[in-house]
CSV table of N, CA and C in Angstrom, one decimal:
chain,number,residue,atom,x,y,z
B,1,MET,N,-17.3,85.7,40.8
B,1,MET,CA,-16.5,87.0,41.1
B,1,MET,C,-16.5,88.3,42.0
B,2,LYS,N,-18.3,88.0,42.2
B,2,LYS,CA,-17.8,89.0,43.5
B,2,LYS,C,-17.0,88.8,45.2
B,3,ARG,N,-16.9,87.7,45.1
B,3,ARG,CA,-15.7,87.1,46.5
B,3,ARG,C,-14.5,88.0,45.9
B,4,PHE,N,-14.9,88.0,45.1
B,4,PHE,CA,-13.1,88.4,44.6
B,4,PHE,C,-12.6,89.7,44.8
B,5,HIS,N,-14.4,90.6,44.4
B,5,HIS,CA,-14.1,92.4,44.8
B,5,HIS,C,-14.6,91.9,46.2
B,6,LEU,N,-14.6,92.1,47.2
B,6,LEU,CA,-15.2,91.7,48.0
B,6,LEU,C,-13.2,91.2,49.4
B,7,PHE,N,-12.7,90.6,48.7
B,7,PHE,CA,-11.9,91.2,49.8
B,7,PHE,C,-10.3,92.0,49.3
B,8,PRO,N,-10.3,92.8,48.2
B,8,PRO,CA,-9.3,94.4,48.2
B,8,PRO,C,-10.7,95.4,48.8
B,9,SER,N,-12.1,95.3,49.5
B,9,SER,CA,-12.3,96.3,50.1
B,9,SER,C,-12.3,95.5,50.9
B,10,VAL,N,-12.3,93.9,51.6
B,10,VAL,CA,-12.1,94.1,53.2
B,10,VAL,C,-10.8,94.9,53.5
B,11,PHE,N,-10.2,93.3,52.4
B,11,PHE,CA,-8.9,94.8,52.6
B,11,PHE,C,-7.4,96.3,53.3
B,12,LEU,N,-9.0,96.6,52.1
B,12,LEU,CA,-9.1,98.2,52.2
B,12,LEU,C,-9.5,98.9,53.7
B,13,LEU,N,-9.9,98.2,53.8
B,13,LEU,CA,-10.9,98.6,55.5
B,13,LEU,C,-9.7,97.7,56.4
B,14,GLY,N,-9.1,97.2,56.5
B,14,GLY,CA,-8.6,96.8,57.6
B,14,GLY,C,-7.1,97.5,57.7
B,15,ILE,N,-7.2,98.1,56.5
B,15,ILE,CA,-5.8,98.9,56.8
B,15,ILE,C,-6.1,100.5,57.2
B,16,PHE,N,-7.1,100.4,57.1
B,16,PHE,CA,-7.4,102.2,57.1
B,16,PHE,C,-7.7,102.4,58.8
B,17,ALA,N,-8.3,100.6,59.1
B,17,ALA,CA,-8.7,100.5,60.7
B,17,ALA,C,-7.7,100.4,61.8
B,18,ALA,N,-6.7,99.9,60.8
B,18,ALA,CA,-4.8,99.6,62.0
B,18,ALA,C,-4.7,101.2,61.8
B,19,SER,N,-4.1,101.2,60.1
B,19,SER,CA,-3.9,103.7,60.4
B,19,SER,C,-4.2,103.9,61.9
B,20,ALA,N,-5.6,104.5,61.5
B,20,ALA,CA,-6.2,104.9,62.8
B,20,ALA,C,-6.1,104.3,63.9
B,21,SER,N,-6.1,103.2,64.3
B,21,SER,CA,-5.4,102.8,65.9
B,21,SER,C,-4.8,103.3,66.2
B,22,LEU,N,-3.1,102.8,65.1
B,22,LEU,CA,-2.3,103.3,65.1
B,22,LEU,C,-1.9,104.8,65.8
B,23,GLN,N,-2.7,105.6,65.1
B,23,GLN,CA,-1.7,107.4,64.7
B,23,GLN,C,-2.8,108.0,66.5
B,24,ALA,N,-4.5,107.2,67.3
B,24,ALA,CA,-4.5,107.3,68.1
B,24,ALA,C,-4.4,106.0,69.6
B,25,GLN,N,-2.8,105.9,68.9
B,25,GLN,CA,-1.7,105.5,70.0
B,25,GLN,C,-0.2,106.3,70.4
B,26,GLN,N,-0.1,106.7,69.5
B,26,GLN,CA,0.7,107.4,69.1
B,26,GLN,C,0.0,108.6,70.1
B,27,ALA,N,-1.5,109.5,69.7
B,27,ALA,CA,-1.7,110.4,70.2
B,27,ALA,C,-2.1,110.4,71.5
B,28,VAL,N,-1.7,109.2,71.9
B,28,VAL,CA,-1.6,108.2,73.2
B,28,VAL,C,-0.8,109.4,74.6
B,29,ILE,N,0.1,109.0,73.7
B,29,ILE,CA,2.1,107.8,73.6
B,29,ILE,C,2.7,109.6,73.6
B,30,THR,N,2.1,110.6,73.0
B,30,THR,CA,2.7,112.2,72.8
B,30,THR,C,2.4,112.5,74.0
B,31,GLN,N,0.8,112.0,74.3
B,31,GLN,CA,0.1,112.8,75.6
B,31,GLN,C,0.7,112.8,77.3
B,32,ASN,N,1.1,111.5,77.2
B,32,ASN,CA,1.6,111.2,78.5
B,32,ASN,C,2.9,111.0,78.4
B,33,TYR,N,3.7,110.4,77.2
B,33,TYR,CA,5.1,111.5,77.6
B,33,TYR,C,5.6,112.8,76.3
B,34,GLY,N,5.3,113.1,76.5
B,34,GLY,CA,5.4,114.4,74.6
B,34,GLY,C,6.5,114.4,74.2
B,35,THR,N,6.8,115.2,73.3
B,35,THR,CA,7.3,115.2,71.9
B,35,THR,C,8.6,115.8,71.9
B,36,HIS,N,9.9,115.0,71.5
B,36,HIS,CA,11.3,115.0,71.2
B,36,HIS,C,11.6,115.6,70.4
B,37,ARG,N,12.3,116.5,70.2
B,37,ARG,CA,12.3,117.1,68.5
B,37,ARG,C,13.8,117.9,68.9
B,38,LEU,N,14.5,117.3,67.3
B,38,LEU,CA,15.7,117.9,66.9
B,38,LEU,C,16.0,118.8,66.0
B,39,GLY,N,16.9,119.5,66.1
B,39,GLY,CA,17.0,120.1,64.6
B,39,GLY,C,17.7,121.0,64.0
B,40,VAL,N,18.3,121.3,63.0
B,40,VAL,CA,19.3,122.9,62.7
B,40,VAL,C,18.3,124.2,62.5
B,41,GLY,N,19.1,124.9,63.0
B,41,GLY,CA,18.7,126.3,62.4
B,41,GLY,C,19.6,127.3,61.9
B,42,ALA,N,19.2,129.0,62.0
B,42,ALA,CA,20.4,130.3,60.9
B,42,ALA,C,19.2,130.8,62.5
B,43,ASN,N,20.7,132.2,62.5
B,43,ASN,CA,19.5,133.6,62.3
B,43,ASN,C,20.4,134.7,61.7
B,44,TYR,N,19.7,135.8,62.1
B,44,TYR,CA,20.4,136.6,61.0
B,44,TYR,C,20.2,137.6,63.0
B,45,TRP,N,21.0,138.2,62.8
B,45,TRP,CA,21.1,139.3,64.4
B,45,TRP,C,21.5,140.5,64.1
B,46,VAL,N,21.2,141.6,64.9
B,46,VAL,CA,21.6,143.4,64.9
B,46,VAL,C,21.7,143.1,66.1
B,47,SER,N,23.3,144.7,66.3
B,47,SER,CA,23.0,144.7,67.5
B,47,SER,C,22.0,145.7,67.5
B,48,LEU,N,21.8,146.2,68.7
B,48,LEU,CA,21.3,147.7,69.5
B,48,LEU,C,21.2,148.4,69.5
B,49,SER,N,22.7,148.6,69.3
B,49,SER,CA,23.9,149.9,69.9
B,49,SER,C,24.7,150.1,68.1
B,50,ASP,N,25.1,152.0,68.0
B,50,ASP,CA,25.5,151.3,66.6
B,50,ASP,C,27.3,151.3,67.7
B,51,ILE,N,28.1,151.1,67.0
B,51,ILE,CA,29.0,150.5,66.9
B,51,ILE,C,30.3,151.3,65.8
B,52,ASP,N,31.0,152.1,66.8
B,52,ASP,CA,31.9,153.0,65.5
B,52,ASP,C,33.3,152.8,65.2
B,53,VAL,N,33.7,150.6,65.2
B,53,VAL,CA,35.0,150.7,65.4
B,53,VAL,C,35.0,149.5,64.4
B,54,ASP,N,36.5,149.9,63.4
B,54,ASP,CA,36.7,149.8,62.7
B,54,ASP,C,36.1,147.8,62.3
B,55,ASP,N,36.5,147.4,61.4
B,55,ASP,CA,36.4,145.8,61.4
B,55,ASP,C,35.5,145.6,61.8
B,56,VAL,N,34.6,145.4,62.5
B,56,VAL,CA,33.1,144.7,63.4
B,56,VAL,C,32.6,144.8,62.7
B,57,ASP,N,31.8,143.8,62.9
B,57,ASP,CA,30.1,144.0,61.7
B,57,ASP,C,29.3,144.4,62.9
B,58,ASP,N,28.1,145.0,62.3
B,58,ASP,CA,26.9,145.2,63.5
B,58,ASP,C,25.6,144.2,63.9
B,59,ASN,N,26.7,144.1,62.7
B,59,ASN,CA,24.9,142.1,62.4
B,59,ASN,C,25.6,141.4,61.6
B,60,GLY,N,25.7,140.3,61.7
B,60,GLY,CA,26.1,138.7,61.1
B,60,GLY,C,24.5,137.9,60.9
B,61,PHE,N,25.5,136.3,60.9
B,61,PHE,CA,23.9,135.2,60.9
B,61,PHE,C,25.1,134.2,62.6
B,62,SER,N,24.0,133.4,62.2
B,62,SER,CA,24.4,133.1,64.0
B,62,SER,C,24.1,131.1,63.0
B,63,TYR,N,24.3,130.0,63.7
B,63,TYR,CA,23.8,128.5,63.5
B,63,TYR,C,24.2,127.4,64.5
B,64,LEU,N,23.1,127.2,64.6
B,64,LEU,CA,22.4,126.6,66.0
B,64,LEU,C,22.0,124.9,65.7
B,65,ILE,N,22.6,123.9,67.1
B,65,ILE,CA,22.3,122.6,66.6
B,65,ILE,C,20.8,122.4,68.5
B,66,SER,N,20.0,122.2,68.0
B,66,SER,CA,18.5,122.3,68.7
B,66,SER,C,18.0,121.4,69.8
B,67,TYR,N,17.4,121.3,70.6
B,67,TYR,CA,16.8,120.2,70.8
B,67,TYR,C,15.8,121.2,71.6
B,68,GLN,N,14.5,120.0,71.4
B,68,GLN,CA,13.3,120.6,72.0
B,68,GLN,C,12.5,119.9,73.1
B,69,TYR,N,11.5,119.3,73.8
B,69,TYR,CA,11.2,118.7,74.6
B,69,TYR,C,9.9,119.2,75.3
B,70,TRP,N,8.6,119.1,74.5
B,70,TRP,CA,7.3,119.7,75.3
B,70,TRP,C,6.5,118.7,75.5
B,71,LYS,N,5.7,119.2,76.5
B,71,LYS,CA,4.4,118.2,76.8
B,71,LYS,C,3.6,119.0,77.3
B,72,ASN,N,2.7,119.1,76.7
B,72,ASN,CA,1.3,119.9,76.1
B,72,ASN,C,1.9,121.7,76.2
B,73,LEU,N,1.2,122.0,76.9
B,73,LEU,CA,1.8,123.8,75.9
B,73,LEU,C,2.8,124.1,76.6
B,74,VAL,N,3.6,123.7,77.4
B,74,VAL,CA,5.1,124.0,77.9
B,74,VAL,C,6.1,123.0,77.1
B,75,GLY,N,7.8,123.4,77.0
B,75,GLY,CA,8.6,123.0,76.5
B,75,GLY,C,9.5,123.4,76.8
B,76,PHE,N,10.4,122.4,76.7
B,76,PHE,CA,12.1,123.3,76.9
B,76,PHE,C,12.9,123.0,76.2
B,77,GLU,N,13.4,123.8,75.7
B,77,GLU,CA,14.6,124.2,74.6
B,77,GLU,C,16.1,124.3,75.2
B,78,ALA,N,16.9,123.3,74.1
B,78,ALA,CA,18.8,123.1,74.8
B,78,ALA,C,19.0,123.9,73.3
B,79,ASP,N,20.5,124.8,73.4
B,79,ASP,CA,20.8,125.0,71.9
B,79,ASP,C,22.2,125.4,72.5
B,80,VAL,N,23.3,125.1,70.7
B,80,VAL,CA,24.4,125.5,71.5
B,80,VAL,C,24.2,126.1,70.1
B,81,GLU,N,24.6,127.4,70.1
B,81,GLU,CA,24.4,128.6,68.7
B,81,GLU,C,25.8,129.3,68.6
B,82,PHE,N,26.3,128.5,67.8
B,82,PHE,CA,27.8,129.4,67.3
B,82,PHE,C,28.2,130.2,66.3
B,83,LEU,N,28.7,131.5,66.4
B,83,LEU,CA,28.1,133.0,66.0
B,83,LEU,C,30.0,133.5,65.5
B,84,PRO,N,29.9,132.8,64.2
B,84,PRO,CA,30.7,132.9,63.4
B,84,PRO,C,31.8,133.9,63.4
B,85,ASP,N,31.1,135.6,63.8
B,85,ASP,CA,31.6,137.0,63.5
B,85,ASP,C,31.2,138.0,64.1
B,86,ARG,N,31.0,137.4,66.0
B,86,ARG,CA,30.5,138.5,67.1
B,86,ARG,C,31.4,139.2,67.0
B,87,PHE,N,31.1,140.4,66.9
B,87,PHE,CA,32.1,142.2,66.6
B,87,PHE,C,33.4,141.6,66.8
B,88,GLY,N,33.5,140.5,66.0
B,88,GLY,CA,34.7,140.2,65.3
B,88,GLY,C,35.7,139.5,65.6
B,89,GLU,N,34.8,138.4,66.6
B,89,GLU,CA,35.6,138.4,67.1
B,89,GLU,C,35.0,137.1,66.7
B,90,SER,N,34.8,135.5,66.6
B,90,SER,CA,34.2,134.1,66.4
B,90,SER,C,34.0,133.6,67.8
B,91,ALA,N,32.5,133.2,68.6
B,91,ALA,CA,31.4,132.6,69.3
B,91,ALA,C,31.3,131.0,69.7
B,92,TRP,N,30.4,130.8,70.5
B,92,TRP,CA,29.4,130.2,70.5
B,92,TRP,C,29.2,129.8,72.2
B,93,ALA,N,27.5,129.7,71.8
B,93,ALA,CA,26.9,129.4,73.8
B,93,ALA,C,25.9,128.8,73.6
B,94,PRO,N,26.2,127.9,74.6
B,94,PRO,CA,24.6,126.9,74.9
B,94,PRO,C,24.2,127.9,75.2
B,95,GLU,N,22.4,127.3,75.9
B,95,GLU,CA,22.0,128.4,75.5
B,95,GLU,C,20.1,126.9,76.2
B,96,ALA,N,19.6,128.2,77.2
B,96,ALA,CA,18.0,127.2,77.5
B,96,ALA,C,17.0,127.9,77.6
B,97,TYR,N,15.5,127.4,77.1
B,97,TYR,CA,14.4,128.2,77.4
B,97,TYR,C,13.7,127.7,77.6
B,98,ILE,N,12.5,128.4,78.2
B,98,ILE,CA,11.5,127.3,79.1
B,98,ILE,C,10.5,128.3,77.6
B,99,LEU,N,9.3,127.5,76.5
B,99,LEU,CA,8.6,127.7,76.0
B,99,LEU,C,7.2,128.0,76.2
B,100,PHE,N,6.3,128.3,76.4
B,100,PHE,CA,5.5,128.7,76.5
B,100,PHE,C,4.0,128.6,74.8
B,101,GLY,N,3.3,127.2,75.6
B,101,GLY,CA,2.5,128.4,73.9
B,101,GLY,C,2.0,127.0,73.2
B,102,GLU,N,1.5,126.8,71.9
B,102,GLU,CA,0.9,126.0,70.7
B,102,GLU,C,1.0,126.7,69.6
B,103,GLY,N,2.2,126.9,69.0
B,103,GLY,CA,1.4,126.8,67.1
B,103,GLY,C,1.7,128.7,66.8
B,104,ILE,N,1.8,129.0,68.2
B,104,ILE,CA,2.3,131.2,68.2
B,104,ILE,C,3.1,130.5,69.9
B,105,TYR,N,3.8,130.9,71.0
B,105,TYR,CA,4.9,130.9,71.5
B,105,TYR,C,6.0,131.5,72.0
B,106,VAL,N,5.8,131.8,73.5
B,106,VAL,CA,6.6,132.4,73.8
B,106,VAL,C,7.1,132.3,75.1
B,107,ALA,N,8.4,132.7,74.8
B,107,ALA,CA,9.5,131.8,75.8
B,107,ALA,C,10.6,132.8,76.3
B,108,ALA,N,11.3,132.1,77.3
B,108,ALA,CA,11.7,133.4,78.0
B,108,ALA,C,13.7,132.2,78.2
B,109,GLY,N,15.1,132.7,78.2
B,109,GLY,CA,15.5,132.2,78.7
B,109,GLY,C,17.5,132.5,79.0
B,110,ILE,N,18.7,131.8,78.8
B,110,ILE,CA,19.5,132.5,79.1
B,110,ILE,C,20.9,132.0,78.1
B,111,GLY,N,21.8,132.0,78.7
B,111,GLY,CA,22.9,131.0,77.6
B,111,GLY,C,24.1,132.9,77.6
B,112,TRP,N,25.0,131.7,78.3
B,112,TRP,CA,26.6,131.4,78.1
B,112,TRP,C,27.4,131.9,76.4
B,113,ILE,N,28.3,134.0,76.3
B,113,ILE,CA,28.9,133.8,75.7
B,113,ILE,C,30.4,133.4,75.7
B,114,ASN,N,31.2,131.7,74.9
B,114,ASN,CA,33.0,131.6,75.1
B,114,ASN,C,33.0,132.1,74.0
B,115,GLU,N,34.2,132.4,73.8
B,115,GLU,CA,34.7,133.7,73.2
B,115,GLU,C,36.0,133.4,72.7
B,116,ASP,N,36.4,132.9,72.3
B,116,ASP,CA,38.2,132.6,72.0
B,116,ASP,C,38.2,132.2,72.6
B,117,GLY,N,37.7,131.4,74.0
B,117,GLY,CA,38.2,130.3,74.3
B,117,GLY,C,38.1,130.7,76.2
B,118,ASP,N,37.2,132.1,76.5
B,118,ASP,CA,36.6,132.4,77.6
B,118,ASP,C,35.2,132.9,77.6
B,119,TRP,N,34.7,132.2,78.1
B,119,TRP,CA,33.5,132.8,79.0
B,119,TRP,C,33.4,134.1,79.3
B,120,GLN,N,32.0,135.0,79.2
B,120,GLN,CA,32.0,136.2,79.5
B,120,GLN,C,32.1,136.6,80.9
B,121,ASP,N,31.9,137.5,81.2
B,121,ASP,CA,31.5,137.6,83.4
B,121,ASP,C,29.8,137.4,82.9
B,122,LYS,N,29.6,137.4,82.7
B,122,LYS,CA,28.2,138.1,82.7
B,122,LYS,C,26.8,136.8,81.9
B,123,PRO,N,26.4,136.7,81.8
B,123,PRO,CA,25.3,135.4,81.0
B,123,PRO,C,23.9,136.9,80.1
B,124,PHE,N,24.5,136.4,79.1
B,124,PHE,CA,22.5,137.5,78.3
B,124,PHE,C,21.5,135.9,78.9
B,125,TYR,N,20.7,136.6,78.7
B,125,TYR,CA,19.5,136.4,79.3
B,125,TYR,C,18.5,136.7,77.8
B,126,ALA,N,17.7,136.3,77.0
B,126,ALA,CA,16.6,135.9,75.8
B,126,ALA,C,15.2,135.6,76.1
B,127,LEU,N,14.4,136.9,75.1
B,127,LEU,CA,13.1,136.9,75.4
B,127,LEU,C,12.8,136.4,74.0
B,128,ARG,N,11.6,135.4,73.7
B,128,ARG,CA,11.5,135.3,72.2
B,128,ARG,C,9.7,135.5,72.2
B,129,MET,N,9.6,135.4,70.8
B,129,MET,CA,8.6,135.2,70.0
B,129,MET,C,8.2,134.2,69.0
B,130,GLY,N,7.7,133.4,68.6
B,130,GLY,CA,7.8,132.2,67.2
B,130,GLY,C,6.6,131.9,67.0
B,131,PHE,N,6.9,131.4,65.9
B,131,PHE,CA,5.8,131.0,65.5
B,131,PHE,C,6.4,129.0,65.1
B,132,ASP,N,5.7,127.8,65.4
B,132,ASP,CA,6.1,126.1,65.4
B,132,ASP,C,4.9,125.8,64.5
B,133,PHE,N,5.5,125.4,63.2
B,133,PHE,CA,4.1,124.1,62.8
B,133,PHE,C,4.5,123.4,61.8
B,134,GLU,N,4.2,121.9,62.2
B,134,GLU,CA,4.0,121.3,61.4
B,134,GLU,C,4.0,121.1,59.8
B,135,LEU,N,5.8,120.7,59.4
B,135,LEU,CA,5.7,121.1,57.3
B,135,LEU,C,4.8,119.9,56.7
B,136,PHE,N,4.9,118.6,57.0
B,136,PHE,CA,5.0,117.5,56.9
B,136,PHE,C,5.6,116.6,58.2
B,137,ALA,N,4.7,115.5,57.9
B,137,ALA,CA,4.9,114.3,59.2
B,137,ALA,C,6.1,113.7,59.9
B,138,SER,N,6.3,114.8,61.2
B,138,SER,CA,7.5,114.8,61.8
B,138,SER,C,8.3,115.9,62.0
B,139,PHE,N,8.1,116.4,60.9
B,139,PHE,CA,9.4,117.1,60.4
B,139,PHE,C,8.0,118.8,61.0
B,140,TYR,N,9.5,120.5,62.5
B,140,TYR,CA,8.4,120.8,62.5
B,140,TYR,C,9.3,122.5,62.2
B,141,LEU,N,8.7,123.5,61.1
B,141,LEU,CA,9.5,124.7,61.0
B,141,LEU,C,8.9,126.1,62.5
B,142,ASP,N,10.2,126.3,62.9
B,142,ASP,CA,9.8,127.6,64.4
B,142,ASP,C,10.3,128.2,63.2
B,143,LEU,N,9.7,129.7,63.6
B,143,LEU,CA,10.2,131.0,62.8
B,143,LEU,C,10.7,132.4,64.3
B,144,SER,N,10.7,132.8,64.4
B,144,SER,CA,10.8,133.5,65.7
B,144,SER,C,11.9,135.2,65.5
B,145,ALA,N,11.5,135.3,66.6
B,145,ALA,CA,12.6,136.5,67.3
B,145,ALA,C,12.3,136.6,68.3
B,146,ASN,N,14.1,137.2,67.9
B,146,ASN,CA,14.0,136.7,70.1
B,146,ASN,C,15.4,138.4,70.7
B,147,TYR,N,14.7,138.3,71.7
B,147,TYR,CA,15.2,140.0,72.1
B,147,TYR,C,16.6,139.5,73.5
B,148,ARG,N,18.6,139.5,72.5
B,148,ARG,CA,19.0,139.5,73.4
B,148,ARG,C,19.6,140.6,74.8
B,149,PHE,N,20.3,140.6,75.6
B,149,PHE,CA,20.2,141.2,76.6
B,149,PHE,C,20.8,141.0,78.0
B,150,ASN,N,21.3,142.0,78.5
B,150,ASN,CA,22.4,141.5,79.8
B,150,ASN,C,24.0,140.6,79.9
B,151,ASP,N,24.4,141.6,78.2
B,151,ASP,CA,26.0,140.8,78.2
B,151,ASP,C,26.9,142.6,77.9
B,152,THR,N,28.1,142.3,78.4
B,152,THR,CA,28.8,143.0,77.3
B,152,THR,C,29.8,143.1,76.4
B,153,ALA,N,30.6,143.3,75.3
B,153,ALA,CA,31.8,142.9,74.9
B,153,ALA,C,32.7,143.5,74.5
B,154,ASP,N,34.1,142.9,75.2
B,154,ASP,CA,35.0,143.8,74.6
B,154,ASP,C,35.8,143.8,74.0
B,155,LEU,N,35.8,144.3,72.1
B,155,LEU,CA,36.3,144.5,71.1
B,155,LEU,C,37.5,144.4,70.8
B,156,LYS,N,38.6,143.4,70.3
B,156,LYS,CA,39.5,142.9,70.2
B,156,LYS,C,40.6,144.1,69.3
B,157,ASN,N,41.5,144.9,69.2
B,157,ASN,CA,42.2,145.6,69.3
B,157,ASN,C,41.4,147.2,69.7
B,158,SER,N,40.4,147.3,70.6
B,158,SER,CA,40.2,148.5,71.0
B,158,SER,C,39.3,148.2,72.5
B,159,ASP,N,39.6,149.6,74.1
B,159,ASP,CA,39.5,149.7,74.7
B,159,ASP,C,37.6,149.3,75.2
B,160,THR,N,37.0,149.6,73.6
B,160,THR,CA,35.7,149.5,74.1
B,160,THR,C,35.3,148.8,74.4
B,161,LYS,N,34.9,149.2,74.8
B,161,LYS,CA,33.2,147.5,75.7
B,161,LYS,C,32.2,148.1,74.9
B,162,VAL,N,31.4,147.4,74.1
B,162,VAL,CA,29.9,147.8,73.7
B,162,VAL,C,28.9,146.8,75.2
B,163,ASP,N,27.9,147.6,74.5
B,163,ASP,CA,26.8,146.9,74.7
B,163,ASP,C,26.2,146.0,73.7
B,164,THR,N,26.2,144.7,73.5
B,164,THR,CA,25.4,144.2,73.1
B,164,THR,C,23.9,143.1,73.4
B,165,ASP,N,22.7,144.4,73.0
B,165,ASP,CA,21.4,144.6,73.3
B,165,ASP,C,21.5,144.0,71.6
B,166,THR,N,20.8,142.6,71.2
B,166,THR,CA,20.1,142.0,69.8
B,166,THR,C,19.1,141.3,69.3
B,167,ILE,N,18.6,142.3,68.6
B,167,ILE,CA,17.8,141.3,67.8
B,167,ILE,C,18.2,140.4,67.6
B,168,PHE,N,16.8,138.3,67.0
B,168,PHE,CA,17.8,137.8,66.7
B,168,PHE,C,16.9,137.2,65.7
B,169,LEU,N,16.4,137.1,64.2
B,169,LEU,CA,15.6,137.0,63.5
B,169,LEU,C,15.8,135.0,63.0
B,170,GLY,N,15.2,134.5,63.4
B,170,GLY,CA,15.8,132.7,62.7
B,170,GLY,C,14.8,132.3,62.4
B,171,ALA,N,15.4,130.9,62.2
B,171,ALA,CA,14.0,129.8,61.3
B,171,ALA,C,15.2,128.7,62.3
B,172,SER,N,14.4,127.3,62.5
B,172,SER,CA,14.6,126.6,62.5
B,172,SER,C,14.1,124.8,62.3
B,173,LEU,N,14.3,123.9,61.8
B,173,LEU,CA,14.1,123.2,61.3
B,173,LEU,C,14.3,121.9,62.0
B,174,ARG,N,13.0,120.7,62.9
B,174,ARG,CA,13.6,120.1,64.5
B,174,ARG,C,12.6,118.7,63.4
B,175,TYR,N,12.4,117.6,64.0
B,175,TYR,CA,12.5,116.1,64.0
B,175,TYR,C,11.4,115.7,65.3
B,176,ALA,N,10.5,115.8,65.0
B,176,ALA,CA,9.9,115.4,66.3
B,176,ALA,C,10.1,113.7,65.7
B,177,PHE,N,10.4,112.8,68.0
B,177,PHE,CA,10.8,111.1,67.9
B,177,PHE,C,10.4,111.2,69.1
């Protein structure tokens, strides 16, 4: 009868040892090669300029697909963002960021706006601060505030060119692999 109780104990001990070994190996792999993350997100944006043109909102939502690569305290991020009603026009923007930190991070980036098939004359630049944490096994939530500057927009049906310095508040959910 004692042997019957010994077998489950040894079996469970073996499972715990194998699990700990696998986690240690995964930590070494992550340290040596870095972490890849793929995800989606949404932003709420507000223009810092007052726009006094009919049918043009100075705030809205945008949606993005995001890829990140983290190696220790430095990361790289590439996004494609869709802005369905950016100052009266639909737009999309490829973007790239360099990230610094762990948990709480800062970033600097650059992107280019494409409105109705036409690229803007100049890129925009971005500064970001965020809080990135693991929700549960391999899923990360990124909450951030972004300041974008140095681009302008020609408003549809108007001779007005507006300064598009903008604040973005966003959230992204990413899966690490």
